[in-house]
Short mmCIF file of C-alpha atoms and ligand atoms in Angstrom, two decimals:
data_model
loop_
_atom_site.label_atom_id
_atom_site.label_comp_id
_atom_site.label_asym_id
_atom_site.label_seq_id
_atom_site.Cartn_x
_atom_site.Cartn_y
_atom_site.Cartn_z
CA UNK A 96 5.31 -24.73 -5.86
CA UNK A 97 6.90 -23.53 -2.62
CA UNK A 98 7.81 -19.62 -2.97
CA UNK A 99 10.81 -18.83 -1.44
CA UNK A 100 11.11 -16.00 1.22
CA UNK A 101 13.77 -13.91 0.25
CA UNK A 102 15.52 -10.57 1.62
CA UNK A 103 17.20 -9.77 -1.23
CA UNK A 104 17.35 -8.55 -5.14
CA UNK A 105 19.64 -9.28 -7.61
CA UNK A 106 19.95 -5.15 -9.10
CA UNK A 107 23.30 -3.71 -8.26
CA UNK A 108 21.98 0.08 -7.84
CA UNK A 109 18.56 -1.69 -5.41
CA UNK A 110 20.69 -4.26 -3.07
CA UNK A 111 17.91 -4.82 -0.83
CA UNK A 112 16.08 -4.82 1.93
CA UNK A 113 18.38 -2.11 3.74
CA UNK A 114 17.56 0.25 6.04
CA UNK A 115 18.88 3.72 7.01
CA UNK A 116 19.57 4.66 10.66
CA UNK A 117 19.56 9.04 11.83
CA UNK A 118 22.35 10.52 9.49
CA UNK A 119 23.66 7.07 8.53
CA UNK A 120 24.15 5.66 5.20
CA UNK A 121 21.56 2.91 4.20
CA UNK A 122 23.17 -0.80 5.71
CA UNK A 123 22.16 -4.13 4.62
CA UNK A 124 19.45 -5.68 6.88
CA UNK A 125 19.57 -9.56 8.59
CA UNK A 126 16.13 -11.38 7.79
CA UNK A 127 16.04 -11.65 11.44
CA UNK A 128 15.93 -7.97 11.79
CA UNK A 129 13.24 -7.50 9.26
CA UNK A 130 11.16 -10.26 10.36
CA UNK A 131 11.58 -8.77 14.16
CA UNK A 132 11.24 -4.85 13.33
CA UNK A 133 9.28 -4.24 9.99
CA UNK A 134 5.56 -5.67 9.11
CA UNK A 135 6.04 -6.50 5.91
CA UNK A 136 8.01 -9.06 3.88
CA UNK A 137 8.52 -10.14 0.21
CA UNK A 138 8.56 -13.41 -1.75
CA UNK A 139 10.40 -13.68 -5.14
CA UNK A 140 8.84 -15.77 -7.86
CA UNK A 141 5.35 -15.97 -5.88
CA UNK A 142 4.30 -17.02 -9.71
CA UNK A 143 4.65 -19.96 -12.31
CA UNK A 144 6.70 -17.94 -14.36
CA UNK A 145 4.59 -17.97 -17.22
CA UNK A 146 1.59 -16.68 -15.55
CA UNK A 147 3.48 -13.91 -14.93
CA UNK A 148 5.03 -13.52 -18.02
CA UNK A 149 1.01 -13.68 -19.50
CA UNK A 150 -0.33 -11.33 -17.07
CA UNK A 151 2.37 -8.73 -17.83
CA UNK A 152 1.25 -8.90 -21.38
CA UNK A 153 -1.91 -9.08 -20.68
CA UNK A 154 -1.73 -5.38 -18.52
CA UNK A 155 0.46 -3.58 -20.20
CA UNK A 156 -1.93 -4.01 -23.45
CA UNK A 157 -4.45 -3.17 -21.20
CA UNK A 158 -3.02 -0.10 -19.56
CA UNK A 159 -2.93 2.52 -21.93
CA UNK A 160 -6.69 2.60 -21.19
CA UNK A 161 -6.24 3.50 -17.51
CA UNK A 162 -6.92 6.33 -15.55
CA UNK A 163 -4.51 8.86 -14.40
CA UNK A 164 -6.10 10.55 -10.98
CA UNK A 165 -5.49 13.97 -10.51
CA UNK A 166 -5.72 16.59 -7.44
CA UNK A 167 -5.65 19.96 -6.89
CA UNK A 168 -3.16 21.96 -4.61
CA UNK A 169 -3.72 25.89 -4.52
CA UNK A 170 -6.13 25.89 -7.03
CA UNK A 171 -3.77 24.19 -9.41
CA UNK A 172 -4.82 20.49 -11.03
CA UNK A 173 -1.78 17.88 -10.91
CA UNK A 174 -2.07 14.83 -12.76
CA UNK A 175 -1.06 11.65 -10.82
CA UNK A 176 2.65 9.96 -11.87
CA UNK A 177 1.27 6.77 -12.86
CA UNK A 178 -2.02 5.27 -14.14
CA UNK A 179 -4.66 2.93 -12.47
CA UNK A 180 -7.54 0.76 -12.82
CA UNK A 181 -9.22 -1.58 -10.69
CA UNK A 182 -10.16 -5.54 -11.20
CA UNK A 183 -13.00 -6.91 -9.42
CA UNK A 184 -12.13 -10.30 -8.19
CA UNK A 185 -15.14 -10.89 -6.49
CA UNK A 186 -19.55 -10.30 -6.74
CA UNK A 187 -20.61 -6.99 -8.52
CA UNK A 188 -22.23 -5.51 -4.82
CA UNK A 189 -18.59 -6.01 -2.60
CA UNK A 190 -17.13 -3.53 -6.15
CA UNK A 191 -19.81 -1.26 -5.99
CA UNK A 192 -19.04 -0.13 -2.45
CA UNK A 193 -15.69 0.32 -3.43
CA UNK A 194 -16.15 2.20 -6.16
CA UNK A 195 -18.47 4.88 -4.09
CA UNK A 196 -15.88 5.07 -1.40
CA UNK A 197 -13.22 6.01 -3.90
CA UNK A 198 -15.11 8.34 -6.06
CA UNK A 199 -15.28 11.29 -3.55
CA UNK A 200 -11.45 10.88 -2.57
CA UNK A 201 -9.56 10.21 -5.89
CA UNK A 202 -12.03 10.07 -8.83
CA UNK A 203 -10.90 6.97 -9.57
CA UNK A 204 -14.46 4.84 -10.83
CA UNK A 205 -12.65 2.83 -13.51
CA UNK A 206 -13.15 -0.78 -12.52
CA UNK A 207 -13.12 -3.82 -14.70
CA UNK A 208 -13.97 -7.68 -14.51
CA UNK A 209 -10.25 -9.09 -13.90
CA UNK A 210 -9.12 -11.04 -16.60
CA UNK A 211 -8.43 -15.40 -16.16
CA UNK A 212 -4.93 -14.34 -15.75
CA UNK A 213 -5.10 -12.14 -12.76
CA UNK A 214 -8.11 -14.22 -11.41
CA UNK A 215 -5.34 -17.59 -11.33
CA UNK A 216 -2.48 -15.23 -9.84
CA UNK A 217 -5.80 -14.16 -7.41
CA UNK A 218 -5.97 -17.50 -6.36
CA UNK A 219 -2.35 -18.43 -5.93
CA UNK A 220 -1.71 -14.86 -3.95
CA UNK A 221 -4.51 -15.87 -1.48
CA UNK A 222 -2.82 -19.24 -0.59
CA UNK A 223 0.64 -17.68 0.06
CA UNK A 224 -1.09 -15.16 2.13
CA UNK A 225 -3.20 -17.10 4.16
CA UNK A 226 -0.18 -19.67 4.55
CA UNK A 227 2.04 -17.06 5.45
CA UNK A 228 -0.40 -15.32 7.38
CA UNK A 229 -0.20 -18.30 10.02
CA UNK A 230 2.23 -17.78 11.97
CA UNK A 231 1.09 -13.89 12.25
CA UNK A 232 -2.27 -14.82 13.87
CA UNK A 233 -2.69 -11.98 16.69
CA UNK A 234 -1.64 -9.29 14.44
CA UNK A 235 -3.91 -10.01 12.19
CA UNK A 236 -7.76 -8.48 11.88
CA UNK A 237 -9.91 -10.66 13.40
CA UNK A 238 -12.01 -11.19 9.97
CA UNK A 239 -8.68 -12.64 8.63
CA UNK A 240 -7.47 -14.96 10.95
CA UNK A 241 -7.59 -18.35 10.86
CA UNK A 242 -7.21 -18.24 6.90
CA UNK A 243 -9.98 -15.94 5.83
CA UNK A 244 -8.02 -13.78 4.09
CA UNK A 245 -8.67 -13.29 -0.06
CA UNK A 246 -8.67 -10.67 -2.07
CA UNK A 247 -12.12 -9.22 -3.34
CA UNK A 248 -10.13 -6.84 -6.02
CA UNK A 249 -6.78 -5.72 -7.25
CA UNK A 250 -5.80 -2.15 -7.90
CA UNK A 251 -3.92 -1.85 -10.59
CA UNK A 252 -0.84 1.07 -11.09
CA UNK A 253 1.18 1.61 -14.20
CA UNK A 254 4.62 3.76 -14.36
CA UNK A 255 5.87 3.97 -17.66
CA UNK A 256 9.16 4.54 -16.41
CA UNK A 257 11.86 5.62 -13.47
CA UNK A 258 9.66 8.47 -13.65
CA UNK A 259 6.68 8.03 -12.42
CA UNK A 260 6.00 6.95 -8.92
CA UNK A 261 3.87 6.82 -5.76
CA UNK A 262 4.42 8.96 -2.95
CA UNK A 263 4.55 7.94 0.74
CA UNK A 264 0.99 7.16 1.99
CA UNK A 265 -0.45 4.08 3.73
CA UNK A 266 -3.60 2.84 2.05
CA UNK A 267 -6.94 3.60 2.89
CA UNK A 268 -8.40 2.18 5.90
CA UNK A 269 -11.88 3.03 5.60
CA UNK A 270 -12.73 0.94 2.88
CA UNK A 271 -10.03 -1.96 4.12
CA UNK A 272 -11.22 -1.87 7.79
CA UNK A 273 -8.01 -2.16 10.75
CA UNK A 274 -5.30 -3.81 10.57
CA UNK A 275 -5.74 -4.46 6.72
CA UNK A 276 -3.37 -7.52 4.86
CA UNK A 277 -2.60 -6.09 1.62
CA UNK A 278 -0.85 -8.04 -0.90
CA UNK A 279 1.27 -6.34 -3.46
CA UNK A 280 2.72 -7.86 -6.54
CA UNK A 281 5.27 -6.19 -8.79
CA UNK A 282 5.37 -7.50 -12.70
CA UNK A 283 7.93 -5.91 -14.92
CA UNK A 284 10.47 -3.59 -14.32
CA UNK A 285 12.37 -3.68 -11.72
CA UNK A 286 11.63 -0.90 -9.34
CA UNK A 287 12.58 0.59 -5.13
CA UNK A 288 9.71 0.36 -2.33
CA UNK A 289 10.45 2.11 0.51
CA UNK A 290 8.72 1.51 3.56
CA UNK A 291 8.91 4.49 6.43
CA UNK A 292 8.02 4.66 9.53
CA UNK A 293 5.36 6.84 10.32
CA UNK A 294 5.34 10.24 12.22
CA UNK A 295 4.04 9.53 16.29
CA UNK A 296 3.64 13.32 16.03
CA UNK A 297 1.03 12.68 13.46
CA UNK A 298 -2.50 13.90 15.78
CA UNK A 299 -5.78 13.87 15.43
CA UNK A 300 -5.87 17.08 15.55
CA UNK A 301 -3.83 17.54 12.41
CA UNK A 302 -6.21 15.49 10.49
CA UNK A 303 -7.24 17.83 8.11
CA UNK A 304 -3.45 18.57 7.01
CA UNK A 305 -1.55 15.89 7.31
CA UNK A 306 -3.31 12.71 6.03
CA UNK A 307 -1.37 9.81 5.18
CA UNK A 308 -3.22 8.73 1.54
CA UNK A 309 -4.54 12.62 0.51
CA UNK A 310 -3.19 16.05 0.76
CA UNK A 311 0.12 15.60 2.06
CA UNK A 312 0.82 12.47 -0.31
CA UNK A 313 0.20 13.94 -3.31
CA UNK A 314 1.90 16.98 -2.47
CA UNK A 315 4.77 14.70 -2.78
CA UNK A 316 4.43 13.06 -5.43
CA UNK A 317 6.60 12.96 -8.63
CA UNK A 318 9.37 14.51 -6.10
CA UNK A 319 12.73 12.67 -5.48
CA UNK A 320 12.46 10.23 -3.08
CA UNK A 321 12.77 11.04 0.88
CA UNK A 322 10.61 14.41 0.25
CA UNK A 323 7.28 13.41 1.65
CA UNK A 324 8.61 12.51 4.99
CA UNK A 325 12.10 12.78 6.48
CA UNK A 326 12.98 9.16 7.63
CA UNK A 327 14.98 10.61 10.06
CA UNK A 328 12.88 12.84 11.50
CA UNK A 329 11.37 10.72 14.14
CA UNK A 330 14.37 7.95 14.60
CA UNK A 331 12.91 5.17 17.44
CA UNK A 332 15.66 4.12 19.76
CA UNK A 333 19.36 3.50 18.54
CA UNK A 334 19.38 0.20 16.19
CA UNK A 335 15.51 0.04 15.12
CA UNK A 336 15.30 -0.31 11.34
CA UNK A 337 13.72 2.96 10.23
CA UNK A 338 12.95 2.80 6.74
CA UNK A 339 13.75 -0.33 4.44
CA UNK A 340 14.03 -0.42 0.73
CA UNK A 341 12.93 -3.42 -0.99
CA UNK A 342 14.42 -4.38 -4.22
CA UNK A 343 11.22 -5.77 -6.25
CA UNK A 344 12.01 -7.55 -9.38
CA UNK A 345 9.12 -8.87 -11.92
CA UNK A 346 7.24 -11.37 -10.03
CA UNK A 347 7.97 -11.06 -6.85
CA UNK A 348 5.04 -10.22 -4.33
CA UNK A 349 4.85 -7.01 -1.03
CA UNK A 350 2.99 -8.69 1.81
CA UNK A 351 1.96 -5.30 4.17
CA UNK A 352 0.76 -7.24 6.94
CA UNK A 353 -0.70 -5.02 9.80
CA UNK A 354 0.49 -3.01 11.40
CA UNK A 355 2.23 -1.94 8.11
CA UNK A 356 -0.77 0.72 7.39
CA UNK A 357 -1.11 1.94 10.57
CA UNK A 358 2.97 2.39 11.71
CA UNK A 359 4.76 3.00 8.39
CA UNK A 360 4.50 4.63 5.04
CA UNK A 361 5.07 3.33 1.33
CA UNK A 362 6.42 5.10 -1.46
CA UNK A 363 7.73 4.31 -5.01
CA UNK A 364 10.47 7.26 -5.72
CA UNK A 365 12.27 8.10 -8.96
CA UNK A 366 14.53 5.66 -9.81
CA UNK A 367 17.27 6.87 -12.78
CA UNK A 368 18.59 2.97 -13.21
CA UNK A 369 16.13 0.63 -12.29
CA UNK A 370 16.21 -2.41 -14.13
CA UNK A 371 14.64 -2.72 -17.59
CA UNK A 372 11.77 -6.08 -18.34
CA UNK A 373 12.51 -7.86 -21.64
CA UNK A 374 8.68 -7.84 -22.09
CA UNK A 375 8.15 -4.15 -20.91
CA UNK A 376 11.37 -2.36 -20.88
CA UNK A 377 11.19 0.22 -18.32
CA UNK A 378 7.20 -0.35 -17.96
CA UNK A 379 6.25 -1.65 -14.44
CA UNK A 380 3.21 -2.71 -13.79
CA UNK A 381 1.48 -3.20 -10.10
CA UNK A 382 -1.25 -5.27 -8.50
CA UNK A 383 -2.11 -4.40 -4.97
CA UNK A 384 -4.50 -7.31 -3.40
CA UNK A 385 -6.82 -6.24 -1.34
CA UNK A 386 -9.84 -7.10 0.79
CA UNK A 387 -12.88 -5.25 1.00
CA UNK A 388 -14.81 -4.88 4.32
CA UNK A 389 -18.25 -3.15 3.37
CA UNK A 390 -18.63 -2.99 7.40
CA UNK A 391 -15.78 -0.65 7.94
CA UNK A 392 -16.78 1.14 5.05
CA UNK A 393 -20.47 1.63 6.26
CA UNK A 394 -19.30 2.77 9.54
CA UNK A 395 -17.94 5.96 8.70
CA UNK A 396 -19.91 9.51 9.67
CA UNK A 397 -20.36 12.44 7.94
CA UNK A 398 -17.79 14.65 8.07
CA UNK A 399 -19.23 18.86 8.81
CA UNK A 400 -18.58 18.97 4.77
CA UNK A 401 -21.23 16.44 4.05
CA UNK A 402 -18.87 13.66 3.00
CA UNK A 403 -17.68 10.45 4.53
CA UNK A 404 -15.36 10.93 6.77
CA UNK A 405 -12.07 8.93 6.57
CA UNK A 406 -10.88 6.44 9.05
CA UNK A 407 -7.03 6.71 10.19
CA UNK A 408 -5.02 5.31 13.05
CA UNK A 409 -3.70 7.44 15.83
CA UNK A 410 0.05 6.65 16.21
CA UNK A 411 -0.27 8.55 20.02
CA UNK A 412 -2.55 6.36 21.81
CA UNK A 413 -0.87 2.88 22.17
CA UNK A 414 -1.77 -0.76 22.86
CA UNK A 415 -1.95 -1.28 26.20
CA UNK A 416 1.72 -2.55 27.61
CA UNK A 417 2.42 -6.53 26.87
CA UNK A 418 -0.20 -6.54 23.61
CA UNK A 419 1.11 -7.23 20.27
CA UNK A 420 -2.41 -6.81 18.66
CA UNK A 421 -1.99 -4.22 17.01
CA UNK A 422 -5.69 -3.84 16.42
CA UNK A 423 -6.20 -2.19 19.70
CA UNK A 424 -4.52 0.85 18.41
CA UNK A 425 -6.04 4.06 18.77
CA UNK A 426 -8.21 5.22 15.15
CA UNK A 427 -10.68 8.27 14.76
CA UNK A 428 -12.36 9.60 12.07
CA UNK A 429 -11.72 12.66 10.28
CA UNK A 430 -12.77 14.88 7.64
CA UNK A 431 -10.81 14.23 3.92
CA UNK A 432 -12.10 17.11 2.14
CA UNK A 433 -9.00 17.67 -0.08
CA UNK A 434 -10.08 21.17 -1.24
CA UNK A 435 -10.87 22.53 2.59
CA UNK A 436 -10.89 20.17 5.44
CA UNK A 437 -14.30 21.54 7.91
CA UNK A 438 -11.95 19.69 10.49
CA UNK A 439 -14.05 17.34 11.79
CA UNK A 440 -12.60 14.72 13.93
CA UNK A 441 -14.11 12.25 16.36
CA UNK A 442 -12.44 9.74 18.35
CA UNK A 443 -13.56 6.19 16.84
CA UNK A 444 -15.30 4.26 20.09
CA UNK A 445 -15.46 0.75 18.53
CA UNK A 446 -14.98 -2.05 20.85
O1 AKG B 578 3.46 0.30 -6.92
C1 AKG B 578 3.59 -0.10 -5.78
O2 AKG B 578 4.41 -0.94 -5.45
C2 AKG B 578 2.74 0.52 -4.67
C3 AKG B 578 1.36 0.95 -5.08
C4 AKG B 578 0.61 1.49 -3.92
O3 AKG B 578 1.14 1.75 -2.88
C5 AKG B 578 -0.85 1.70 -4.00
O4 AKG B 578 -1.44 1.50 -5.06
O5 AKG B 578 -1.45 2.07 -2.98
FE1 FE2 B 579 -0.30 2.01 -1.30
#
């Protein structure tokens, strides 16, 4: 089975990818453009369709035992729009270190043995990414080139409906490592993924306010979309695609190739009309592929707080002119304490 690249989705309120320029209505977007400008791209019916069909099943009778996260702003407890759960995919000792990373920062310690199902789509995933992942070589982390890449778990989100949501965040890089490949597959219904680019004046220094994955994230969530971070707000030069929406039907698979966690954001907003699954009506279901590096992880300090400090990428200091890796970004470390940041920040002097 050859899975088809694809730009677009078949919903009439999601025509998709598009992108919206400063103060301009969203515009459709050539697959040239995309591939050029944005470090991401999707593939429609990455799945036999009845693995997909059976792992849909299989989740949504699963999900009702999920988690839902919660945080706290101003003393006030929110509950996250959406539950979660992760699958192991690989040993017991690679989950473990997960699980410790993520219990400080989101409470989120439920973690199961992934099911034959997801194990199969596991498998498939990995080829398309590693095939894909070819022609991508330099921007890739160097643990993934040359077709290392497979996923060591799957994190699992449910939104019962047009509801609930994710806000804009990129994913953890601590427990990831730069320059992560994160594969991302949608089963059910039919939902919007926006991708943003991310704020240059995002600093260091800021750290403790203005994380991408904690405090300022889940301030937005359950908004309407375009709350967490005007799209407009820091336009690059006249033409460059500034935020795209992806249409994402059942089945069809995210690839966030890097330097999608570093330079952009990700969001799921509300969505009044997205289309309905005949298996889960307005129940979608997401798998986010992912590949532990227990390294990374292992590498963080202590933050003045006592906890592990988080690593992030600094959108101010560039490659050096001529480099497309993006690896050779700038990243420090900084304190994640979502209840009081100490502000502790450190430049990160990895070769
Ligand atoms: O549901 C999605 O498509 C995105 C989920 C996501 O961004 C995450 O779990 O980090
Ligand atoms: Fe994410």
């Amino acid at each position: 089975m050859t899975p088809k690249v694809s730009i677009g989705g078949s919903s009439p309120e999601l025509r998709s990818p598009s992108y919206s320029g400063k103060g301009s209505k969203k515009v459709p977007v050539s697959y040239e453009e995309l591939q050029r400008e944005v470090p991401s791209e999707m593939v429609q019916n990455v799945l036999p369709k009845k693995l997909a069909d059976r792992l849909l099943r299989h989740l949504i009778a699963d999900a009702p035992t999920w988690h839902r996260g919660q945080w706290i702003m101003f003393g006030k407890t929110h509950a996250a729009p959406r539950t979660s759960c992760y699958y192991s995919l690989a040993d017991g000792q690679e989950d473990a270190e997960e699980s410790d990373d993520y219990k400080d920062v989101s409470q989120l310690v439920d973690r199961r043995d992934a099911p034959a199902d997801l194990r199969e789509a596991a498998r498939i995933i990995d080829d398309v990414v590693r095939r894909l992942g070819a022609s991508r070589e330099p921007d890739l982390a160097p643990r993934d080139r040359g077709g290392g890449w497979s996923a060591s778990y799957a994190l699992a989100n449910h939104y019962a409906d047009g509801q609930e949501t994710v806000g804009a965040h990129a994913d953890r890089l601590t427990p990831l490592g730069k320059c992560p490949t994160i594969a991302s597959l949608s089963l059910g219904a039919t939902r919007m993924f926006r991708l943003k680019r991310a704020d240059p004046t995002e600093a260091p220094k800021d750290a403790g306010g203005s994380n991408s994955d904690a405090p300022g994230t889940r301030e937005a969530e359950g908004r309407e979309e375009d709350t967490a971070q005007s799209p407009t707000r820091t336009a690059p030069a006249a033409g460059a695609i500034n935020s795209v929406d992806f249409c994402l039907e059942h089945n069809t698979l995210v690839i966030m190739w890097p330097p999608t966690q570093e330079e952009w954001r990700h969001e799921v907003p509300r969505s009044k009309n997205m289309g309905r699954h005949p298996i889960s009506g307005a129940a979608r279901v997401n798998l986010t592929f992912r590949r532990l590096d227990r390294a990374s992880a292992a590498r963080a300090p202590l933050c003045r707080c006592g906890n592990q400090a988080v690593l992030k990428a600094s959108l101010n200091r560039r490659p050096p002119a001529g480099s497309h890796a993006a690896c050779q970004q700038g990243y420090y470390f900084a304190c994640d304490n979502t209840k009081g940041s100490c502000g502790f920040w450190r430049w990160d002097d990895e070769a």
